[in-house]
């Protein structure tokens, strides 16, 4: 009798452990490389009165003939502005409304500076391709009859294409002659498993035809647990491959869009002090609880590829408590930032501490000169509203 | 507009009856230590999260203004950042509320950074009613009408 009771307790304990562990998700091992990096920071600023940091959220860079250019949709004056980064001067400025009636298609969400002859502007219902003179082409988005991702799908399977700016920016795929955009299931409800099963990247062909939804969806972490606001997806493209990272997940996911081959790479930060923890689903309508959770958990943030040094960068913010021992509180803006540096085989070479209150990862970018770390954190005492400020991180791998 | 005003009143009534304000201690510490306010008199304090801008829409601001004017209480509006237009809007109300700016992100440090604006009526250092002026609260009350 006593033995039976013990067995029952044992079974119940095993059941509890199994029910509390992640059944779908598995973390990939992170491979490290012991190479030492040489790093150097160099201050860089651009502009003066005509540039306003606050207006600098929608941008892209372009390299041509050994020159680097920055294209900004200045949200203050709603102009397309192009800057020569080496010459530190503005080359071009023109209100977007002088190209086309922007109010017809929703807010400006993102830009892609593919070349001076192909500038992509994305809105909710249109992708517009410009050169510096005129509109070259417009591709309607979210046309109702073209939105199903599975044949015979229900109304709940209706997909929506969206450009969440620098997190998952619009990109032109020359091989497929189409634009790559973030997709999500608008009819599934943002908290349901079906939402997390639906494809997250799609190709809209420039010449018309069916939208191609790639067979890649959310990290399986989201099938096991609820993470509130922490659903951000970061995507970069390198050739035919899309590299995708989720804000909660140390793993980095890849898909060869041509071959449809998928892979998973370990990308954990060595400085992560606490494991990710979910949020109780009862808080799903409580934005305060969701914000507290997002401000506290470890976050894997923007990724970038440096083709000049054959390196991948990934920003990371470690766990922080909501309340400190001295009784003061932390908010999202108190999170520290570090930079993980991987080689092309995704071996982790180094993690560089970037501290607190200075850099913004989603306003940073890569050129041949290095990684331009945007020094525009809202708590940075020397933050300027009149010029763009960066520390250019110059990395060399001996 | 009348609907918004009703919603704000209903929200305050709801929270005053049922839900204790979790960060009451921190709220009073912030007013006392950072804003150097005297807390004994019955008064209304509005903490505006201007960097999130929950109440930046003209409609909500107008409803808040009507609510403030209708209360006939000493009123202080604290903006989390120096948004000139929002500041001017409240300063120009007939009751001339005391409009202040949070210095050096102290609201965050004291746990007063929220995703929604916060409206509190208190007396003698005790909260009488409070409400987050968020969409969820507004929608919930809206459905009950």
Short mmCIF file of C-alpha atoms in Angstrom, two decimals:
data_model
loop_
_atom_site.label_atom_id
_atom_site.label_comp_id
_atom_site.label_asym_id
_atom_site.label_seq_id
_atom_site.Cartn_x
_atom_site.Cartn_y
_atom_site.Cartn_z
CA UNK A 1 0.00 0.00 0.00
CA UNK A 2 2.79 2.35 1.08
CA UNK A 3 4.77 1.38 -2.01
CA UNK A 4 1.76 2.11 -4.26
CA UNK A 5 1.39 5.53 -2.72
CA UNK A 6 5.07 6.22 -3.32
CA UNK A 7 4.73 5.14 -6.94
CA UNK A 8 1.76 7.43 -7.37
CA UNK A 9 3.69 10.38 -5.96
CA UNK A 10 6.60 9.54 -8.26
CA UNK A 11 4.32 9.36 -11.31
CA UNK A 12 2.61 12.61 -10.36
CA UNK A 13 6.00 14.30 -9.95
CA UNK A 14 7.17 13.08 -13.37
CA UNK A 15 3.90 14.26 -14.88
CA UNK A 16 4.40 17.68 -13.31
CA UNK A 17 7.95 17.98 -14.62
CA UNK A 18 6.90 16.91 -18.13
CA UNK A 19 3.94 19.29 -18.17
CA UNK A 20 6.17 22.19 -17.11
CA UNK A 21 8.92 21.59 -19.67
CA UNK A 22 8.88 22.69 -23.29
CA UNK A 23 7.54 19.91 -25.47
CA UNK A 24 7.98 21.48 -28.90
CA UNK A 25 11.06 23.68 -28.58
CA UNK A 26 14.70 22.64 -28.48
CA UNK A 27 17.64 24.97 -28.15
CA UNK A 28 20.49 24.39 -30.58
CA UNK A 29 24.02 24.34 -29.14
CA UNK A 30 26.04 27.52 -29.60
CA UNK A 31 29.46 26.89 -31.09
CA UNK A 32 32.21 29.20 -29.93
CA UNK A 33 35.40 30.22 -31.62
CA UNK A 34 38.38 31.36 -29.60
CA UNK A 35 39.71 33.88 -32.12
CA UNK A 36 40.38 37.31 -30.64
CA UNK A 37 38.89 40.37 -32.26
CA UNK A 38 40.50 43.78 -32.55
CA UNK A 39 37.89 46.43 -31.95
CA UNK A 40 37.91 50.17 -32.13
CA UNK A 41 35.22 52.82 -31.84
CA UNK A 42 35.26 55.96 -33.94
CA UNK A 43 32.80 58.81 -33.48
CA UNK A 44 30.82 59.87 -36.54
CA UNK A 45 28.17 62.53 -36.94
CA UNK A 46 26.11 63.61 -39.86
CA UNK A 47 24.17 66.74 -40.56
CA UNK A 48 23.12 69.78 -38.72
CA UNK A 49 19.94 71.73 -38.87
CA UNK A 50 18.31 69.83 -41.71
CA UNK A 51 18.49 66.45 -39.99
CA UNK A 52 16.48 65.49 -36.97
CA UNK A 53 17.23 62.28 -35.11
CA UNK A 54 13.59 61.90 -34.12
CA UNK A 55 12.63 61.71 -37.76
CA UNK A 56 15.14 58.94 -38.38
CA UNK A 57 13.39 55.61 -37.97
CA UNK A 58 12.74 54.49 -41.55
CA UNK A 59 15.97 54.11 -43.47
CA UNK A 60 18.24 51.88 -45.55
CA UNK A 61 21.80 52.00 -46.82
CA UNK A 62 23.27 51.34 -50.25
CA UNK A 63 26.84 50.90 -51.39
CA UNK A 64 27.98 51.79 -54.90
CA UNK A 65 31.43 52.39 -56.37
CA UNK A 66 33.08 52.36 -52.94
CA UNK A 67 30.67 54.98 -51.61
CA UNK A 68 28.06 54.42 -48.93
CA UNK A 69 24.71 56.15 -48.99
CA UNK A 70 21.99 56.46 -46.40
CA UNK A 71 18.39 56.90 -47.49
CA UNK A 72 15.99 58.19 -44.88
CA UNK A 73 12.27 58.73 -44.98
CA UNK A 74 12.32 61.74 -42.68
CA UNK A 75 9.14 61.39 -40.65
CA UNK A 76 9.34 65.04 -39.59
CA UNK A 77 8.99 66.55 -43.05
CA UNK A 78 7.95 63.36 -44.89
CA UNK A 79 10.80 63.71 -47.37
CA UNK A 80 12.94 61.09 -49.00
CA UNK A 81 16.49 62.20 -48.21
CA UNK A 82 19.72 60.64 -49.42
CA UNK A 83 23.03 61.28 -47.67
CA UNK A 84 26.55 60.56 -48.80
CA UNK A 85 28.01 59.00 -45.66
CA UNK A 86 31.64 59.46 -46.68
CA UNK A 87 31.18 63.07 -47.77
CA UNK A 88 28.83 63.75 -44.82
CA UNK A 89 26.45 65.69 -47.01
CA UNK A 90 22.88 65.51 -48.19
CA UNK A 91 22.63 64.71 -51.89
CA UNK A 92 18.91 64.61 -52.39
CA UNK A 93 15.66 65.60 -50.70
CA UNK A 94 12.15 65.47 -52.07
CA UNK A 95 8.76 65.22 -50.35
CA UNK A 96 7.30 61.79 -50.96
CA UNK A 97 3.95 63.35 -51.85
CA UNK A 98 5.68 64.88 -54.91
CA UNK A 99 6.08 61.34 -56.21
CA UNK A 100 2.60 59.99 -55.49
CA UNK A 101 -0.41 60.46 -53.27
CA UNK A 102 0.84 58.64 -50.20
CA UNK A 103 -2.37 59.08 -48.22
CA UNK A 104 -4.20 56.51 -50.33
CA UNK A 105 -2.33 53.45 -49.07
CA UNK A 106 -1.75 53.82 -45.32
CA UNK A 107 1.28 54.95 -43.31
CA UNK A 108 4.82 54.72 -44.71
CA UNK A 109 6.23 51.60 -43.06
CA UNK A 110 9.62 51.00 -44.62
CA UNK A 111 12.07 51.77 -47.41
CA UNK A 112 14.57 49.67 -49.30
CA UNK A 113 17.44 51.42 -51.07
CA UNK A 114 18.24 48.78 -53.67
CA UNK A 115 19.86 51.28 -56.05
CA UNK A 116 19.39 54.87 -57.19
CA UNK A 117 17.00 53.48 -59.83
CA UNK A 118 15.06 51.22 -57.49
CA UNK A 119 13.92 52.69 -54.21
CA UNK A 120 11.12 50.67 -52.61
CA UNK A 121 8.59 52.37 -50.35
CA UNK A 122 6.20 50.11 -48.48
CA UNK A 123 2.79 50.96 -47.12
CA UNK A 124 -0.01 48.73 -45.89
CA UNK A 125 -1.71 48.54 -49.25
CA UNK A 126 1.05 49.33 -51.74
CA UNK A 127 4.70 48.89 -52.56
CA UNK A 128 5.92 51.75 -54.72
CA UNK A 129 9.17 51.62 -56.69
CA UNK A 130 10.81 54.98 -57.40
CA UNK A 131 13.93 56.42 -58.85
CA UNK A 132 14.92 59.92 -57.81
CA UNK A 133 12.59 61.46 -60.40
CA UNK A 134 9.42 59.47 -60.62
CA UNK A 135 7.33 56.46 -59.72
CA UNK A 136 8.37 53.45 -61.77
CA UNK A 137 5.85 50.90 -60.60
CA UNK A 138 3.26 50.19 -57.94
CA UNK A 139 2.38 46.75 -56.56
CA UNK A 140 -0.86 46.55 -54.58
CA UNK A 141 -0.67 44.62 -51.30
CA UNK A 142 -3.27 42.84 -49.24
CA UNK A 143 -5.68 42.43 -52.13
CA UNK A 144 -8.44 40.22 -50.62
CA UNK A 145 -8.58 37.48 -53.25
CA UNK A 146 -4.84 36.76 -53.10
CA UNK A 147 -4.45 36.33 -49.37
CA UNK A 148 -4.98 32.64 -48.56
CA UNK A 149 -1.86 30.70 -47.60
CA UNK A 150 -3.27 27.20 -47.84
CA UNK A 151 -5.52 25.94 -50.58
CA UNK A 152 -9.01 25.41 -49.30
CA UNK A 153 -8.17 27.33 -46.12
CA UNK A 154 -10.88 28.86 -44.03
CA UNK A 155 -11.47 32.57 -43.65
CA UNK A 156 -9.26 32.36 -40.58
CA UNK A 157 -6.32 31.54 -42.84
CA UNK A 158 -6.39 34.97 -44.44
CA UNK A 159 -2.89 36.35 -44.53
CA UNK A 160 -1.70 39.91 -44.26
CA UNK A 161 1.55 41.35 -45.56
CA UNK A 162 3.25 43.96 -43.47
CA UNK A 163 6.57 45.76 -43.25
CA UNK A 164 7.49 46.25 -39.59
CA UNK A 165 10.34 48.58 -40.57
CA UNK A 166 13.89 47.74 -39.59
CA UNK A 167 12.93 44.53 -37.72
CA UNK A 168 11.80 42.67 -40.81
CA UNK A 169 12.46 45.12 -43.64
CA UNK A 170 11.11 44.90 -47.16
CA UNK A 171 13.77 43.48 -49.48
CA UNK A 172 13.97 42.95 -53.22
CA UNK A 173 14.91 39.44 -54.33
CA UNK A 174 16.41 39.83 -57.83
CA UNK A 175 16.47 36.10 -58.53
CA UNK A 176 12.76 35.69 -57.83
CA UNK A 177 11.98 39.22 -59.10
CA UNK A 178 9.76 40.00 -56.18
CA UNK A 179 9.66 41.75 -52.84
CA UNK A 180 10.06 39.89 -49.58
CA UNK A 181 7.73 40.93 -46.81
CA UNK A 182 6.65 39.77 -43.38
CA UNK A 183 3.38 37.84 -43.44
CA UNK A 184 1.03 36.84 -40.66
CA UNK A 185 -2.36 35.23 -40.30
CA UNK A 186 -4.71 38.11 -39.65
CA UNK A 187 -7.73 35.90 -39.13
CA UNK A 188 -6.11 33.54 -36.62
CA UNK A 189 -6.05 35.77 -33.57
CA UNK A 190 -2.63 36.85 -32.34
CA UNK A 191 -2.60 34.49 -29.34
CA UNK A 192 -3.67 31.25 -31.05
CA UNK A 193 -1.43 28.35 -32.08
CA UNK A 194 -2.59 28.74 -35.67
CA UNK A 195 -1.14 32.24 -35.72
CA UNK A 196 2.27 30.87 -34.70
CA UNK A 197 2.01 28.07 -37.29
CA UNK A 198 1.35 30.44 -40.21
CA UNK A 199 4.15 31.51 -42.61
CA UNK A 200 6.08 34.61 -41.55
CA UNK A 201 7.76 35.50 -44.84
CA UNK A 202 6.29 35.86 -48.31
CA UNK A 203 7.37 36.87 -51.79
CA UNK A 204 5.19 39.22 -53.83
CA UNK A 205 6.16 38.85 -57.51
CA UNK A 206 6.64 42.16 -59.31
CA UNK A 207 5.11 40.77 -62.49
CA UNK A 208 1.93 39.64 -60.77
CA UNK A 209 0.93 36.06 -60.00
CA UNK A 210 0.47 34.22 -56.76
CA UNK A 211 2.15 35.28 -53.56
CA UNK A 212 4.61 32.65 -52.40
CA UNK A 213 4.50 31.93 -48.67
CA UNK A 214 7.73 30.34 -47.44
CA UNK A 215 7.48 27.30 -45.17
CA UNK A 216 8.83 29.03 -42.11
CA UNK A 217 6.80 30.05 -39.10
CA UNK A 218 7.31 31.20 -35.50
CA UNK A 219 9.78 29.54 -33.15
CA UNK A 220 8.31 26.52 -31.39
CA UNK A 221 8.80 28.37 -28.12
CA UNK A 222 5.52 30.09 -28.93
CA UNK A 223 3.72 26.75 -29.23
CA UNK A 224 4.78 25.81 -25.70
CA UNK A 225 4.19 29.03 -23.79
CA UNK A 226 2.81 32.54 -23.90
CA UNK A 227 5.18 35.53 -24.10
CA UNK A 228 2.86 38.54 -24.25
CA UNK A 229 4.37 41.48 -26.15
CA UNK A 230 7.59 39.54 -26.81
CA UNK A 231 6.68 38.38 -30.31
CA UNK A 232 9.08 40.50 -32.36
CA UNK A 233 10.69 38.82 -35.36
CA UNK A 234 13.97 40.03 -36.85
CA UNK A 235 14.95 39.01 -40.36
CA UNK A 236 17.95 39.69 -42.55
CA UNK A 237 18.59 38.39 -46.05
CA UNK A 238 21.94 37.22 -47.38
CA UNK A 239 21.67 36.00 -50.97
CA UNK A 240 18.97 33.33 -51.18
CA UNK A 241 18.89 32.85 -47.41
CA UNK A 242 16.66 34.54 -44.88
CA UNK A 243 18.00 34.49 -41.32
CA UNK A 244 15.29 34.86 -38.75
CA UNK A 245 15.52 35.56 -35.05
CA UNK A 246 12.80 35.79 -32.41
CA UNK A 247 13.14 38.15 -29.50
CA UNK A 248 12.71 35.39 -26.92
CA UNK A 249 14.78 32.69 -28.57
CA UNK A 250 18.56 32.13 -28.51
CA UNK A 251 18.27 30.09 -31.72
CA UNK A 252 18.69 31.63 -35.15
CA UNK A 253 16.61 30.11 -37.94
CA UNK A 254 17.43 30.07 -41.62
CA UNK A 255 15.67 29.18 -44.82
CA UNK A 256 17.06 28.90 -48.32
CA UNK A 257 14.14 30.47 -50.14
CA UNK A 258 15.05 28.82 -53.41
CA UNK A 259 15.61 25.27 -52.14
CA UNK A 260 13.13 25.62 -49.23
CA UNK A 261 15.74 24.09 -46.93
CA UNK A 262 15.58 25.14 -43.33
CA UNK A 263 18.20 25.06 -40.59
CA UNK A 264 18.64 26.09 -36.96
CA UNK A 265 21.76 27.58 -35.39
CA UNK A 266 22.59 28.14 -31.72
CA UNK A 267 23.06 31.80 -30.87
CA UNK A 268 22.92 32.09 -27.08
CA UNK A 269 24.63 34.98 -25.36
CA UNK A 270 27.26 33.87 -22.81
CA UNK A 271 26.16 36.78 -20.64
CA UNK A 272 22.55 35.59 -20.34
CA UNK A 273 22.10 35.30 -16.58
CA UNK A 274 18.59 33.95 -16.39
CA UNK A 275 16.49 31.64 -18.54
CA UNK A 276 13.53 33.00 -20.42
CA UNK A 277 10.26 32.76 -18.50
CA UNK A 278 6.75 32.92 -19.96
CA UNK A 279 3.86 35.13 -18.96
CA UNK A 280 0.64 33.69 -17.58
CA UNK A 281 -1.99 33.74 -20.33
CA UNK A 282 -4.48 35.34 -17.97
CA UNK A 283 -2.55 38.59 -18.61
CA UNK A 284 -3.19 38.50 -22.35
CA UNK A 285 -5.33 41.65 -22.20
CA UNK A 286 -3.20 43.42 -19.62
CA UNK A 287 -0.74 45.73 -21.36
CA UNK A 288 0.93 46.72 -18.06
CA UNK A 289 1.79 43.12 -17.19
CA UNK A 290 2.94 42.45 -20.75
CA UNK A 291 5.18 45.52 -20.70
CA UNK A 292 6.66 44.54 -17.31
CA UNK A 293 7.40 41.06 -18.68
CA UNK A 294 9.01 42.45 -21.85
CA UNK A 295 11.11 44.85 -19.78
CA UNK A 296 12.39 42.03 -17.61
CA UNK A 297 13.10 38.95 -19.78
CA UNK A 298 16.34 38.41 -21.76
CA UNK A 299 15.89 39.70 -25.31
CA UNK A 300 17.56 38.66 -28.56
CA UNK A 301 17.27 41.72 -30.77
CA UNK A 302 18.31 43.02 -34.23
CA UNK A 303 20.63 41.02 -36.45
CA UNK A 304 22.93 42.41 -39.13
CA UNK A 305 25.28 40.92 -41.71
CA UNK A 306 28.63 42.53 -42.43
CA UNK A 307 29.64 41.43 -45.95
CA UNK A 308 32.94 43.33 -45.72
CA UNK A 309 34.18 41.31 -42.74
CA UNK A 310 32.02 38.20 -43.24
CA UNK A 311 30.51 38.57 -39.79
CA UNK A 312 27.03 38.36 -38.34
CA UNK A 313 26.02 40.69 -35.52
CA UNK A 314 23.24 40.11 -33.05
CA UNK A 315 22.20 42.51 -30.29
CA UNK A 316 21.27 41.14 -26.89
CA UNK A 317 19.76 42.55 -23.69
CA UNK A 318 19.96 40.45 -20.56
CA UNK A 319 17.30 39.92 -17.92
CA UNK A 320 16.74 42.74 -15.47
CA UNK A 321 14.47 42.74 -12.42
CA UNK A 322 11.48 45.07 -12.45
CA UNK A 323 12.38 46.29 -8.96
CA UNK A 324 15.94 46.79 -7.78
CA UNK A 325 17.19 46.01 -4.28
CA UNK A 326 17.25 49.74 -3.45
CA UNK A 327 13.50 50.03 -4.21
CA UNK A 328 13.88 51.82 -7.55
CA UNK A 329 12.22 50.44 -10.68
CA UNK A 330 13.53 49.48 -14.10
CA UNK A 331 11.75 50.08 -17.37
CA UNK A 332 12.43 48.85 -20.88
CA UNK A 333 14.84 51.75 -21.45
CA UNK A 334 17.04 50.55 -18.58
CA UNK A 335 18.05 47.38 -20.38
CA UNK A 336 21.74 47.00 -21.14
CA UNK A 337 22.89 46.10 -24.64
CA UNK A 338 25.61 43.81 -25.89
CA UNK A 339 26.71 42.71 -29.33
CA UNK A 340 27.27 39.08 -30.26
CA UNK A 341 29.73 38.64 -33.11
CA UNK A 342 29.57 35.45 -35.18
CA UNK A 343 31.70 34.34 -38.10
CA UNK A 344 30.13 33.06 -41.33
CA UNK A 345 29.86 29.56 -39.87
CA UNK A 346 27.88 31.05 -37.01
CA UNK A 347 30.58 30.36 -34.47
CA UNK A 348 30.38 32.89 -31.70
CA UNK A 349 33.65 34.82 -31.65
CA UNK A 350 32.92 37.48 -29.10
CA UNK A 351 30.36 39.42 -27.11
CA UNK A 352 30.98 43.15 -26.81
CA UNK A 353 29.43 45.02 -23.90
CA UNK A 354 27.70 48.18 -25.16
CA UNK A 355 26.44 49.29 -21.77
CA UNK A 356 23.24 51.19 -21.08
CA UNK A 357 21.65 54.43 -22.19
CA UNK A 358 23.63 55.08 -25.34
CA UNK A 359 22.93 52.87 -28.33
CA UNK A 360 19.79 51.93 -30.23
CA UNK A 361 20.12 48.69 -32.16
CA UNK A 362 17.32 49.30 -34.65
CA UNK A 363 18.86 52.56 -35.83
CA UNK A 364 22.25 50.99 -36.46
CA UNK A 365 23.61 49.74 -39.78
CA UNK A 366 26.69 48.31 -41.50
CA UNK A 367 28.92 49.82 -44.19
CA UNK A 368 32.47 49.12 -45.34
CA UNK A 369 33.65 51.42 -42.51
CA UNK A 370 32.12 49.24 -39.81
CA UNK A 371 29.01 48.93 -37.69
CA UNK A 372 27.41 52.34 -37.20
CA UNK A 373 26.01 52.15 -33.68
CA UNK A 374 23.35 54.83 -33.35
CA UNK A 375 24.02 56.88 -30.20
CA UNK A 376 20.44 58.04 -29.82
CA UNK A 377 19.08 56.33 -26.71
CA UNK A 378 16.49 58.58 -25.11
CA UNK A 379 18.48 58.65 -21.88
CA UNK A 380 21.80 59.44 -23.54
CA UNK A 381 22.76 62.85 -22.12
CA UNK A 382 24.54 63.96 -25.30
CA UNK A 383 21.72 62.89 -27.61
CA UNK A 384 21.13 65.47 -30.29
CA UNK A 385 17.96 66.37 -32.11
CA UNK A 386 19.90 68.19 -34.78
CA UNK A 387 22.30 65.59 -36.06
CA UNK A 388 22.71 61.87 -36.40
CA UNK A 389 25.35 60.51 -34.04
CA UNK A 390 27.10 57.17 -34.22
CA UNK A 391 30.05 55.32 -32.85
CA UNK A 392 31.42 53.29 -35.73
CA UNK A 393 32.57 49.94 -34.41
CA UNK A 394 35.52 48.78 -36.46
CA UNK A 395 36.16 45.09 -36.03
CA UNK A 396 39.05 43.18 -37.47
CA UNK A 397 39.58 39.46 -37.18
CA UNK A 398 43.32 38.79 -37.18
CA UNK B 1 -17.02 63.57 -26.29
CA UNK B 2 -19.84 63.07 -23.73
CA UNK B 3 -19.27 59.33 -24.16
CA UNK B 4 -15.53 59.72 -23.40
CA UNK B 5 -16.32 61.77 -20.31
CA UNK B 6 -18.80 59.14 -19.15
CA UNK B 7 -16.20 56.44 -19.73
CA UNK B 8 -13.57 58.24 -17.65
CA UNK B 9 -16.08 58.75 -14.82
CA UNK B 10 -17.18 55.13 -15.01
CA UNK B 11 -13.56 53.90 -14.99
CA UNK B 12 -12.78 55.94 -11.91
CA UNK B 13 -15.89 54.70 -10.16
CA UNK B 14 -15.04 51.12 -11.02
CA UNK B 15 -11.48 51.25 -9.73
CA UNK B 16 -12.34 53.28 -6.66
CA UNK B 17 -14.75 50.57 -5.55
CA UNK B 18 -12.88 47.40 -6.36
CA UNK B 19 -9.21 47.51 -7.20
CA UNK B 20 -6.46 48.74 -4.91
CA UNK B 21 -3.73 50.67 -6.71
CA UNK B 22 -0.72 48.35 -6.62
CA UNK B 23 1.88 51.13 -6.57
CA UNK B 24 0.17 53.55 -4.20
CA UNK B 25 3.26 53.80 -1.97
CA UNK B 26 5.52 54.58 -4.95
CA UNK B 27 2.98 57.07 -6.33
CA UNK B 28 2.96 59.12 -3.14
CA UNK B 29 6.73 58.82 -2.78
CA UNK B 30 7.11 60.22 -6.30
CA UNK B 31 4.78 63.17 -5.64
CA UNK B 32 6.45 63.94 -2.34
CA UNK B 33 10.11 63.35 -3.11
CA UNK B 34 10.32 64.36 -6.77
CA UNK B 35 7.49 66.83 -7.26
CA UNK B 36 7.66 68.16 -3.67
CA UNK B 37 3.90 68.19 -3.42
CA UNK B 38 1.79 68.59 -0.31
CA UNK B 39 -0.51 65.57 -0.16
CA UNK B 40 -3.09 66.35 2.52
CA UNK B 41 -5.60 68.32 0.45
CA UNK B 42 -8.09 66.45 -1.74
CA UNK B 43 -6.75 66.67 -5.26
CA UNK B 44 -6.46 65.12 -8.68
CA UNK B 45 -3.19 64.06 -10.29
CA UNK B 46 -2.83 63.02 -13.89
CA UNK B 47 0.38 61.25 -14.89
CA UNK B 48 0.66 61.54 -18.65
CA UNK B 49 2.93 59.04 -20.39
CA UNK B 50 3.68 61.45 -23.19
CA UNK B 51 6.37 59.21 -24.64
CA UNK B 52 3.72 56.50 -25.14
CA UNK B 53 1.11 59.15 -25.79
CA UNK B 54 -1.95 57.21 -24.72
CA UNK B 55 -3.93 60.39 -24.20
CA UNK B 56 -2.43 62.43 -27.00
CA UNK B 57 -5.48 62.19 -29.22
CA UNK B 58 -7.51 65.38 -29.22
CA UNK B 59 -10.68 63.52 -28.33
CA UNK B 60 -9.23 61.94 -25.19
CA UNK B 61 -7.52 65.19 -24.18
CA UNK B 62 -10.79 67.07 -24.54
CA UNK B 63 -12.62 64.48 -22.44
CA UNK B 64 -9.89 64.68 -19.79
CA UNK B 65 -10.15 68.46 -19.80
CA UNK B 66 -13.93 68.29 -19.28
CA UNK B 67 -13.44 65.78 -16.49
CA UNK B 68 -10.84 67.96 -14.74
CA UNK B 69 -13.04 71.06 -15.04
CA UNK B 70 -16.07 69.19 -13.69
CA UNK B 71 -14.24 67.99 -10.56
CA UNK B 72 -13.44 71.40 -9.16
CA UNK B 73 -10.37 69.97 -7.42
CA UNK B 74 -6.81 71.14 -7.15
CA UNK B 75 -5.21 69.46 -10.18
CA UNK B 76 -1.65 68.61 -11.12
CA UNK B 77 -0.71 67.20 -14.50
CA UNK B 78 2.73 65.58 -14.76
CA UNK B 79 4.06 64.90 -18.25
CA UNK B 80 6.72 62.21 -18.60
CA UNK B 81 8.44 64.28 -21.28
CA UNK B 82 8.25 67.89 -22.37
CA UNK B 83 5.60 67.68 -25.07
CA UNK B 84 4.96 71.35 -25.70
CA UNK B 85 1.54 70.96 -27.29
CA UNK B 86 0.19 68.74 -24.51
CA UNK B 87 1.66 71.07 -21.90
CA UNK B 88 0.07 74.13 -23.49
CA UNK B 89 -3.27 72.35 -23.80
CA UNK B 90 -3.55 71.71 -20.06
CA UNK B 91 -2.06 75.06 -19.04
CA UNK B 92 -4.76 76.84 -21.01
CA UNK B 93 -7.67 75.16 -19.21
CA UNK B 94 -9.89 77.54 -17.19
CA UNK B 95 -8.93 75.87 -13.90
CA UNK B 96 -5.22 76.38 -14.72
CA UNK B 97 -3.89 73.03 -13.53
CA UNK B 98 -0.33 72.92 -12.34
CA UNK B 99 1.49 71.31 -15.30
CA UNK B 100 4.89 69.81 -14.54
CA UNK B 101 7.50 67.84 -16.42
CA UNK B 102 9.09 64.73 -14.97
CA UNK B 103 12.76 65.51 -14.32
CA UNK B 104 15.42 63.07 -15.51
CA UNK B 105 13.15 60.02 -15.92
CA UNK B 106 12.21 59.91 -12.26
CA UNK B 107 8.78 58.52 -13.13
CA UNK B 108 10.50 55.39 -14.44
CA UNK B 109 12.72 55.10 -11.40
CA UNK B 110 9.75 55.33 -9.04
CA UNK B 111 7.80 52.70 -10.99
CA UNK B 112 5.41 55.28 -12.44
CA UNK B 113 6.06 54.48 -16.08
CA UNK B 114 3.01 52.73 -17.46
CA UNK B 115 1.72 51.95 -20.91
CA UNK B 116 -1.32 54.16 -20.19
CA UNK B 117 -1.94 57.50 -18.53
CA UNK B 118 -2.88 57.38 -14.89
CA UNK B 119 -5.53 59.49 -13.18
CA UNK B 120 -5.70 59.49 -9.38
CA UNK B 121 -7.89 61.37 -6.89
CA UNK B 122 -6.59 61.28 -3.33
CA UNK B 123 -6.89 62.96 0.02
CA UNK B 124 -4.70 62.80 3.14
CA UNK B 125 -2.25 60.52 1.33
CA UNK B 126 -4.97 57.94 0.57
CA UNK B 127 -6.19 57.02 -2.91
CA UNK B 128 -9.93 57.61 -3.31
CA UNK B 129 -10.18 56.57 -6.95
CA UNK B 130 -7.84 55.82 -9.80
CA UNK B 131 -7.85 54.63 -13.39
CA UNK B 132 -5.51 53.78 -16.21
CA UNK B 133 -6.87 55.55 -19.27
CA UNK B 134 -6.16 52.67 -21.61
CA UNK B 135 -7.98 51.23 -24.60
CA UNK B 136 -8.75 48.00 -22.80
CA UNK B 137 -10.42 49.79 -19.91
CA UNK B 138 -12.26 52.13 -22.23
CA UNK B 139 -13.46 49.25 -24.41
CA UNK B 140 -14.56 47.18 -21.44
CA UNK B 141 -16.60 50.00 -19.96
CA UNK B 142 -17.90 50.80 -23.44
CA UNK B 143 -19.30 47.28 -23.81
CA UNK B 144 -21.09 47.46 -20.48
CA UNK B 145 -23.10 50.48 -21.52
#
